[in-house]
């Protein structure tokens, strides 16, 4: 284990000139410098203040914070925007607890982020799981179908809201327009976790329709955007957009106060302000450049032997999903090969390595990725008569399960002894931060084997301690 500490690690990493295909979207200081914000980088410690006179207050906006929020209202074309300094997670929790009374039901995608499950516990809300479709060719989760949402609304009384991620971590978008119509016909609020799609609005606005439409343009009532993931604000900053009158903003604001820090970071809020100004002033140039770089990359990638790029309906193409299993390389191996030459992807699942592009990526970044992939292909070669294996791990997220009451009495047991027991605390591979096993679900031998595989490969699994113990019902 290194004794360097956080600062020394960050300094060393930055000094190696890494190529970032992971969040955040700005991809480093050079983006701010190129867009006219060198002073922000230079004076960042001096800008770290608290609520001095004139600095406004995040929880009673009347001045400069309100002005920045109004910039987002204009950018996204919504009724009201809220700046978030505890990430999209706090916006999701506030939106759910403001929309679903205690004891009522929330229809939620089973592949929702862990923050949705936290909202259930905080709000005393009963979940109804909507299971995503499975994209068999790649072994990953796909869309939440409108038919699935419609069926669950009919089968369940006391449903107050629906929430789903769109795009999901791989960039697959659901048909929000059709789902919104079903929700509104039944007087149900639609919340969209658009953490991975803050840029969709602007790909529709600036270079013309190149990606699926944004949830704000598709009938959603509340949309939460992680502007830090693909746009230009700092990590942990986000924006919640209220699109319709179905959201009671007085209740929503009260819930936001309950989950956000009472010492909000002015650095994060300043980065949100900078992001808004960049989108307004330079958005046309930046998004056209982003689109052209993506087209260039996909064209070059098509000529690399053994490299497959995931293609599916309603895909956010800013997420580049790489598969080199035809060269005998699985996702974990491919990630290691890329890391070795200073390229850092966002996510690995089975054979898929997902490279998250952002507003700050340059043509040089895409070129380095192409060169690395071509070199890997040349060194390994394509395996003739290779039978593609998509893996079974994603089935664990998509299979329908019997739900038991969440255990009130809990105990810690070794993971091998947990098979057949009822989970009492979520077990979550991170990333993607989607619970593999939720409280109330039985732990199966398949899941235990997958968890052990991840841990053996050095991957993070939340909900299991260093000794290999998990929390189950007693």
Coordinates of N, CA, C and O in Angstrom, one line a residue, residues 18-163:
X18 N -2.2 11.7 -18.3 CA -3.1 10.6 -18.7 C -4.2 11.0 -19.6 O -4.5 12.2 -19.7
X19 N -4.7 10.1 -20.4 CA -5.9 10.3 -21.2 C -7.1 9.9 -20.5 O -7.2 8.7 -20.1
X20 N -8.0 10.8 -20.2 CA -9.2 10.5 -19.4 C -10.4 10.2 -20.3 O -10.9 11.0 -21.0
X21 N -10.8 8.9 -20.2 CA -12.1 8.5 -20.8 C -13.0 8.0 -19.7 O -13.7 7.0 -19.7
X22 N -12.9 8.8 -18.6 CA -13.8 8.6 -17.4 C -14.3 10.0 -17.0 O -13.9 11.0 -17.5
X23 N -15.3 10.0 -16.1 CA -15.7 11.3 -15.5 C -14.6 11.9 -14.7 O -13.8 11.1 -14.2
X24 N -14.5 13.2 -14.6 CA -15.5 14.2 -15.1 C -15.3 14.6 -16.5 O -14.2 14.3 -17.1
X25 N -16.2 15.3 -17.0 CA -16.2 15.6 -18.5 C -15.3 16.7 -18.9 O -14.9 16.7 -20.1
X26 N -14.8 17.6 -18.0 CA -13.9 18.6 -18.5 C -12.6 18.1 -18.8 O -11.8 18.7 -19.6
X27 N -12.2 17.0 -18.2 CA -10.9 16.3 -18.6 C -9.7 17.0 -18.1 O -8.6 16.6 -18.6
X28 N -9.8 18.0 -17.3 CA -8.6 18.6 -16.8 C -8.5 20.1 -16.9 O -9.4 20.8 -17.6
X29 N -7.5 20.7 -16.4 CA -7.3 22.2 -16.3 C -7.2 22.8 -17.7 O -7.6 24.0 -17.9
X30 N -6.7 22.1 -18.7 CA -6.5 22.7 -20.0 C -7.8 23.1 -20.6 O -7.8 24.2 -21.4
X31 N -8.9 22.4 -20.3 CA -10.2 22.8 -20.9 C -10.6 24.2 -20.4 O -11.0 25.1 -21.1
X32 N -10.4 24.4 -19.0 CA -10.8 25.7 -18.5 C -9.9 26.8 -19.0 O -10.4 27.9 -19.3
X33 N -8.6 26.5 -19.2 CA -7.7 27.5 -19.8 C -8.1 27.9 -21.2 O -8.1 29.1 -21.6
X34 N -8.4 26.9 -22.0 CA -8.7 27.1 -23.4 C -10.1 27.9 -23.5 O -10.3 28.6 -24.5
X35 N -10.9 27.8 -22.6 CA -12.2 28.4 -22.7 C -12.3 29.8 -21.9 O -13.3 30.4 -21.7
X36 N -11.1 30.2 -21.4 CA -11.0 31.5 -20.8 C -11.1 31.6 -19.3 O -11.4 32.7 -18.8
X37 N -10.9 30.5 -18.6 CA -11.1 30.4 -17.2 C -9.8 30.0 -16.5 O -9.8 29.3 -15.5
X38 N -8.7 30.5 -16.9 CA -7.4 30.3 -16.3 C -7.4 30.8 -14.8 O -6.8 30.2 -14.0
X39 N -8.1 31.9 -14.6 CA -8.1 32.5 -13.3 C -8.8 31.6 -12.3 O -8.4 31.5 -11.1
X40 N -9.7 30.8 -12.7 CA -10.4 29.8 -11.8 C -9.4 28.8 -11.3 O -9.4 28.4 -10.2
X41 N -8.6 28.3 -12.3 CA -7.6 27.3 -11.9 C -6.5 27.9 -11.0 O -6.1 27.3 -10.0
X42 N -6.1 29.1 -11.3 CA -5.0 29.8 -10.6 C -5.4 30.2 -9.2 O -4.6 30.1 -8.3
X43 N -6.6 30.6 -9.0 CA -7.0 31.2 -7.7 C -8.0 30.4 -7.0 O -8.8 30.9 -6.2
X44 N -8.1 29.1 -7.3 CA -9.1 28.2 -6.8 C -9.2 28.2 -5.2 O -10.3 28.3 -4.7
X45 N -8.1 28.3 -4.5 CA -8.2 28.3 -3.1 C -8.7 29.7 -2.6 O -9.4 29.7 -1.5
X46 N -8.5 30.7 -3.3 CA -9.0 32.0 -2.9 C -10.5 32.1 -3.1 O -11.2 33.0 -2.5
X47 N -11.0 31.3 -4.0 CA -12.5 31.3 -4.3 C -13.3 30.4 -3.3 O -14.5 30.3 -3.4
X48 N -12.6 29.7 -2.4 CA -13.2 28.8 -1.5 C -13.7 29.6 -0.3 O -13.0 29.8 0.7
X49 N -14.9 30.0 -0.4 CA -15.5 30.9 0.7 C -16.8 30.3 1.3 O -17.2 29.2 0.9
X50 N -17.4 31.0 2.2 CA -18.7 30.6 2.7 C -19.7 31.8 2.5 O -19.4 32.7 1.7
X51 N -20.8 31.7 3.2 CA -21.9 32.7 2.9 C -21.6 34.1 3.4 O -22.2 34.5 4.4
X52 N -20.6 34.7 2.9 CA -20.3 36.1 3.2 C -21.3 37.1 2.6 O -22.1 36.6 1.7
X53 N -21.4 38.3 3.1 CA -22.4 39.2 2.4 C -22.2 39.3 0.9 O -21.1 39.5 0.4
X54 N -23.3 39.2 0.2 CA -23.3 39.2 -1.2 C -23.2 37.9 -1.9 O -23.4 37.8 -3.1
X55 N -22.8 36.8 -1.1 CA -22.6 35.5 -1.7 C -23.8 34.6 -1.8 O -23.8 33.5 -2.3
X56 N -25.0 35.2 -1.4 CA -26.3 34.5 -1.5 C -26.3 33.2 -0.6 O -25.3 33.0 0.1
X57 N -27.3 32.5 -0.6 CA -27.5 31.2 0.2 C -28.2 30.2 -0.7 O -29.2 30.4 -1.2
X58 N -27.6 29.0 -0.7 CA -28.1 27.9 -1.6 C -29.5 27.6 -1.2 O -30.3 27.2 -2.1
X59 N -29.9 27.7 0.0 CA -31.2 27.3 0.5 C -32.2 28.4 0.6 O -33.4 28.2 1.0
X60 N -31.8 29.6 0.2 CA -32.8 30.7 0.0 C -32.2 31.7 -1.0 O -31.7 32.7 -0.7
X61 N -32.2 31.2 -2.2 CA -31.5 32.0 -3.3 C -32.3 33.2 -3.7 O -33.4 33.2 -4.0
X62 N -31.5 34.3 -3.6 CA -32.1 35.6 -3.9 C -31.1 36.5 -4.8 O -31.5 37.5 -5.3
X63 N -29.9 36.0 -4.9 CA -28.8 36.8 -5.6 C -28.1 36.0 -6.6 O -28.7 35.5 -7.6
X64 N -26.8 35.8 -6.4 CA -25.9 35.3 -7.5 C -26.2 33.8 -7.7 O -26.1 33.3 -8.9
X65 N -26.6 33.0 -6.7 CA -26.9 31.6 -6.9 C -28.2 31.5 -7.7 O -28.3 30.6 -8.6
X66 N -29.2 32.3 -7.4 CA -30.4 32.3 -8.2 C -30.1 32.7 -9.6 O -30.7 32.0 -10.5
X67 N -29.2 33.6 -9.9 CA -28.9 34.0 -11.3 C -28.3 32.8 -12.0 O -28.6 32.6 -13.2
X68 N -27.4 32.0 -11.4 CA -26.9 30.9 -12.0 C -27.9 29.8 -12.3 O -27.9 29.2 -13.4
X69 N -28.8 29.6 -11.3 CA -29.9 28.6 -11.5 C -30.8 29.0 -12.7 O -31.2 28.2 -13.5
X70 N -31.0 30.3 -12.9 CA -31.8 30.8 -14.0 C -31.1 30.6 -15.3 O -31.8 30.4 -16.3
X71 N -29.8 30.5 -15.3 CA -29.1 30.2 -16.6 C -29.4 28.8 -17.0 O -29.6 28.5 -18.2
X72 N -29.5 27.9 -16.0 CA -29.9 26.5 -16.4 C -31.3 26.4 -16.8 O -31.6 25.5 -17.6
X73 N -32.2 27.1 -16.2 CA -33.6 27.1 -16.6 C -33.7 27.5 -18.1 O -34.5 26.9 -18.8
X74 N -32.9 28.4 -18.5 CA -32.9 28.9 -19.9 C -32.3 27.8 -20.8 O -32.8 27.5 -21.9
X75 N -31.1 27.3 -20.3 CA -30.4 26.3 -21.1 C -31.2 25.0 -21.4 O -31.2 24.5 -22.5
X76 N -31.9 24.5 -20.4 CA -32.6 23.3 -20.5 C -34.1 23.5 -20.8 O -34.8 22.6 -21.1
X77 N -34.6 24.8 -20.8 CA -35.9 25.1 -21.1 C -36.9 24.5 -20.1 O -37.9 23.9 -20.5
X78 N -36.7 24.7 -18.8 CA -37.5 24.1 -17.8 C -38.1 25.2 -16.9 O -37.7 26.4 -16.9
X79 N -39.0 24.8 -16.0 CA -39.7 25.7 -15.1 C -38.7 26.2 -14.0 O -38.8 27.4 -13.6
X80 N -37.9 25.3 -13.5 CA -37.1 25.7 -12.3 C -35.9 24.7 -12.3 O -36.0 23.5 -12.5
X81 N -34.7 25.3 -12.0 CA -33.5 24.5 -11.8 C -32.9 24.7 -10.4 O -33.0 25.8 -9.9
X82 N -32.3 23.7 -9.9 CA -31.6 23.8 -8.6 C -30.2 23.3 -8.8 O -29.9 22.2 -9.3
X83 N -29.3 24.1 -8.2 CA -27.9 23.7 -8.2 C -27.7 22.7 -7.1 O -28.2 22.8 -6.0
X84 N -26.9 21.6 -7.4 CA -26.7 20.5 -6.4 C -25.2 20.4 -6.1 O -24.4 20.4 -7.1
X85 N -24.8 20.3 -4.9 CA -23.4 20.2 -4.5 C -23.1 18.9 -3.8 O -22.0 18.7 -3.4
X86 N -24.1 18.0 -3.7 CA -23.9 16.7 -3.2 C -24.2 15.7 -4.3 O -24.6 14.5 -4.0
X87 N -23.9 16.1 -5.5 CA -24.1 15.2 -6.7 C -25.5 14.9 -7.1 O -26.5 15.4 -6.4
X88 N -25.7 14.2 -8.1 CA -27.0 13.8 -8.5 C -27.7 13.0 -7.5 O -29.0 13.0 -7.3
X89 N -26.9 12.3 -6.7 CA -27.5 11.4 -5.6 C -28.5 12.2 -4.7 O -29.6 11.7 -4.4
X90 N -28.1 13.4 -4.3 CA -29.0 14.1 -3.4 C -30.2 14.6 -4.1 O -31.3 14.6 -3.5
X91 N -30.1 14.9 -5.4 CA -31.2 15.3 -6.2 C -32.2 14.1 -6.3 O -33.4 14.3 -6.3
X92 N -31.7 12.9 -6.5 CA -32.5 11.8 -6.7 C -33.3 11.5 -5.4 O -34.5 11.3 -5.4
X93 N -32.6 11.5 -4.3 CA -33.2 11.3 -3.0 C -34.3 12.3 -2.7 O -35.4 12.0 -2.3
X94 N -34.0 13.6 -3.0 CA -35.0 14.7 -2.7 C -36.2 14.5 -3.6 O -37.4 14.7 -3.2
X95 N -36.0 14.2 -4.9 CA -37.1 14.1 -5.9 C -38.0 12.9 -5.5 O -39.2 13.1 -5.6
X96 N -37.4 11.8 -5.0 CA -38.3 10.7 -4.7 C -39.0 11.0 -3.4 O -40.3 10.7 -3.3
X97 N -38.4 11.4 -2.4 CA -39.1 11.7 -1.1 C -40.1 12.8 -1.2 O -41.0 12.9 -0.4
X98 N -39.9 13.7 -2.1 CA -40.9 14.8 -2.3 C -42.1 14.3 -3.2 O -43.1 14.9 -3.1
X99 N -41.9 13.2 -3.9 CA -42.9 12.8 -4.8 C -43.7 11.6 -4.3 O -44.8 11.3 -4.8
X100 N -43.1 10.8 -3.4 CA -43.8 9.6 -2.9 C -44.0 9.7 -1.4 O -43.0 9.7 -0.6
X101 N -45.2 9.8 -0.9 CA -45.5 9.8 0.5 C -45.0 8.5 1.2 O -45.0 7.4 0.6
X102 N -44.8 8.6 2.5 CA -44.4 7.4 3.3 C -45.4 6.3 3.2 O -46.6 6.6 3.3
X103 N -45.0 5.1 2.9 CA -45.9 4.0 2.8 C -46.5 3.8 1.4 O -47.1 2.7 1.1
X104 N -46.2 4.7 0.5 CA -46.7 4.6 -0.9 C -45.6 3.8 -1.7 O -44.5 3.5 -1.2
X105 N -45.9 3.6 -3.0 CA -45.0 2.8 -3.8 C -44.3 3.7 -4.9 O -44.9 4.6 -5.4
X106 N -43.1 3.2 -5.2 CA -42.3 3.8 -6.2 C -41.9 2.7 -7.2 O -41.4 1.7 -6.8
X107 N -42.3 2.9 -8.5 CA -41.9 1.9 -9.5 C -40.5 2.4 -9.9 O -40.3 3.5 -10.3
X108 N -39.5 1.5 -9.8 CA -38.1 1.9 -10.0 C -37.4 0.8 -10.9 O -37.7 -0.4 -10.7
X109 N -36.6 1.2 -11.8 CA -35.8 0.3 -12.6 C -34.9 -0.5 -11.6 O -34.3 0.1 -10.7
X110 N -34.8 -1.8 -11.8 CA -34.0 -2.6 -10.9 C -32.5 -2.3 -11.1 O -31.7 -2.6 -10.2
X111 N -32.1 -1.6 -12.2 CA -30.7 -1.2 -12.4 C -30.5 0.3 -12.0 O -29.6 0.9 -12.6
X112 N -31.3 0.8 -11.1 CA -31.2 2.1 -10.6 C -29.9 2.3 -9.8 O -29.4 1.3 -9.2
X113 N -29.4 3.5 -9.6 CA -28.3 3.8 -8.8 C -28.6 3.6 -7.3 O -29.8 3.6 -6.9
X114 N -27.6 3.3 -6.5 CA -27.8 3.1 -5.1 C -28.5 4.2 -4.4 O -29.2 3.9 -3.4
X115 N -28.4 5.4 -4.9 CA -29.1 6.5 -4.2 C -30.6 6.3 -4.2 O -31.3 6.8 -3.3
X116 N -31.2 5.7 -5.2 CA -32.6 5.4 -5.2 C -33.0 4.5 -4.1 O -34.0 4.7 -3.4
X117 N -32.1 3.4 -3.9 CA -32.4 2.5 -2.8 C -32.3 3.2 -1.4 O -33.0 2.9 -0.5
X118 N -31.3 4.2 -1.3 CA -31.2 5.0 -0.1 C -32.5 5.8 0.2 O -32.9 6.0 1.3
X119 N -33.1 6.3 -0.9 CA -34.3 7.1 -0.8 C -35.4 6.3 -0.2 O -36.3 6.7 0.6
X120 N -35.5 5.0 -0.6 CA -36.5 4.1 -0.1 C -36.4 4.0 1.4 O -37.5 4.1 2.1
X121 N -35.2 3.8 1.9 CA -35.0 3.7 3.3 C -35.4 4.9 4.1 O -36.0 4.9 5.1
X122 N -34.9 6.1 3.5 CA -35.1 7.4 4.2 C -36.6 7.7 4.2 O -37.1 8.4 5.1
X123 N -37.3 7.4 3.1 CA -38.7 7.8 3.0 C -39.8 6.8 3.4 O -41.0 7.1 3.3
X124 N -39.3 5.6 3.8 CA -40.3 4.6 4.1 C -41.2 4.2 2.9 O -42.4 4.1 3.0
X125 N -40.5 4.1 1.8 CA -41.2 3.8 0.5 C -41.1 2.4 0.1 O -40.0 1.8 0.2
X126 N -42.1 1.8 -0.5 CA -42.1 0.5 -1.0 C -41.7 0.4 -2.4 O -42.3 1.1 -3.3
X127 N -40.7 -0.4 -2.8 CA -40.3 -0.5 -4.2 C -41.1 -1.5 -5.0 O -41.5 -2.5 -4.5
X128 N -41.3 -1.2 -6.2 CA -41.8 -2.1 -7.2 C -40.8 -2.1 -8.4 O -40.6 -1.1 -9.0
X129 N -40.2 -3.2 -8.6 CA -39.1 -3.3 -9.6 C -39.5 -3.4 -11.0 O -40.3 -4.3 -11.3
X130 N -39.0 -2.6 -11.9 CA -39.2 -2.7 -13.3 C -37.8 -3.2 -13.8 O -36.8 -2.6 -13.6
X131 N -37.9 -4.4 -14.5 CA -36.6 -5.0 -14.9 C -36.2 -4.6 -16.3 O -37.1 -4.6 -17.2
X132 N -35.0 -4.2 -16.5 CA -34.5 -3.8 -17.8 C -34.4 -5.0 -18.8 O -34.3 -6.1 -18.3
X133 N -34.6 -4.7 -20.0 CA -34.3 -5.7 -21.0 C -32.8 -6.0 -21.1 O -32.0 -5.3 -20.6
X134 N -32.5 -7.2 -21.6 CA -31.1 -7.6 -21.7 C -30.7 -7.6 -23.1 O -31.4 -8.1 -24.0
X135 N -29.6 -6.9 -23.4 CA -29.0 -6.9 -24.7 C -28.1 -8.2 -24.8 O -26.9 -8.2 -24.3
X136 N -28.6 -9.2 -25.4 CA -28.0 -10.5 -25.3 C -26.6 -10.5 -26.0 O -25.6 -11.2 -25.5
X137 N -26.4 -9.8 -27.1 CA -25.2 -9.9 -27.8 C -24.0 -9.4 -27.0 O -22.9 -9.9 -27.2
X138 N -24.3 -8.4 -26.1 CA -23.2 -7.9 -25.3 C -23.3 -8.2 -23.8 O -22.4 -7.9 -23.1
X139 N -24.3 -8.8 -23.4 CA -24.5 -9.2 -22.0 C -24.6 -8.1 -21.1 O -24.1 -8.1 -20.0
X140 N -25.3 -7.0 -21.5 CA -25.5 -5.9 -20.6 C -27.0 -5.5 -20.5 O -27.8 -6.0 -21.3
X141 N -27.3 -4.7 -19.5 CA -28.7 -4.2 -19.4 C -29.1 -3.2 -20.4 O -28.3 -2.3 -20.8
X142 N -30.3 -3.2 -20.9 CA -30.8 -2.3 -21.9 C -31.9 -1.4 -21.4 O -31.9 -0.9 -20.3
X143 N -32.9 -1.2 -22.3 CA -33.9 -0.3 -22.0 C -34.9 -0.8 -20.9 O -35.0 -2.0 -20.8
X144 N -35.6 0.1 -20.3 CA -36.8 -0.2 -19.5 C -38.0 0.0 -20.5 O -38.2 1.2 -21.0
X145 N -38.8 -1.0 -20.8 CA -39.8 -0.8 -21.8 C -41.0 -0.1 -21.3 O -41.4 -0.3 -20.1
X146 N -41.7 0.7 -22.1 CA -43.0 1.3 -21.7 C -44.0 0.3 -21.3 O -44.8 0.5 -20.4
X147 N -44.0 -0.9 -21.9 CA -45.0 -1.9 -21.6 C -44.8 -2.4 -20.1 O -45.7 -2.7 -19.4
X148 N -43.5 -2.5 -19.7 CA -43.2 -2.9 -18.4 C -43.7 -1.9 -17.4 O -44.3 -2.3 -16.3
X149 N -43.5 -0.7 -17.7 CA -44.0 0.4 -16.8 C -45.5 0.4 -16.7 O -46.2 0.5 -15.6
X150 N -46.2 0.3 -17.9 CA -47.6 0.2 -17.9 C -48.2 -0.9 -17.1 O -49.2 -0.8 -16.4
X151 N -47.6 -2.1 -17.3 CA -48.1 -3.3 -16.6 C -48.0 -3.1 -15.1 O -48.9 -3.4 -14.3
X152 N -46.9 -2.5 -14.6 CA -46.6 -2.4 -13.2 C -47.6 -1.3 -12.6 O -48.0 -1.5 -11.4
X153 N -47.9 -0.3 -13.3 CA -48.8 0.7 -12.8 C -50.2 0.1 -12.6 O -50.9 0.3 -11.6
X154 N -50.6 -0.8 -13.6 CA -51.9 -1.4 -13.5 C -52.0 -2.4 -12.4 O -53.0 -2.6 -11.7
X155 N -50.9 -3.1 -12.1 CA -50.9 -4.2 -11.1 C -50.7 -3.7 -9.7 O -50.9 -4.4 -8.7
X156 N -50.3 -2.4 -9.5 CA -50.0 -1.9 -8.2 C -50.7 -0.6 -7.8 O -50.7 0.4 -8.6
X157 N -51.4 -0.7 -6.7 CA -52.1 0.5 -6.2 C -51.1 1.3 -5.4 O -50.0 0.9 -5.1
X158 N -51.5 2.6 -5.2 CA -50.6 3.5 -4.4 C -49.3 3.8 -5.0 O -48.3 4.0 -4.3
X159 N -49.2 3.7 -6.3 CA -48.0 4.1 -7.0 C -48.0 5.6 -7.2 O -48.9 6.2 -7.8
X160 N -47.0 6.3 -6.7 CA -47.0 7.8 -6.8 C -46.0 8.2 -7.8 O -46.2 9.3 -8.4
X161 N -44.9 7.5 -8.1 CA -43.9 7.9 -9.0 C -43.2 6.8 -9.7 O -43.2 5.6 -9.2
X162 N -42.5 7.1 -10.8 CA -41.7 6.1 -11.5 C -40.3 6.8 -11.6 O -40.2 8.0 -11.9
X163 N -39.2 6.0 -11.4 CA -37.9 6.5 -11.7 C -37.1 5.5 -12.4 O -37.2 4.3 -12.2

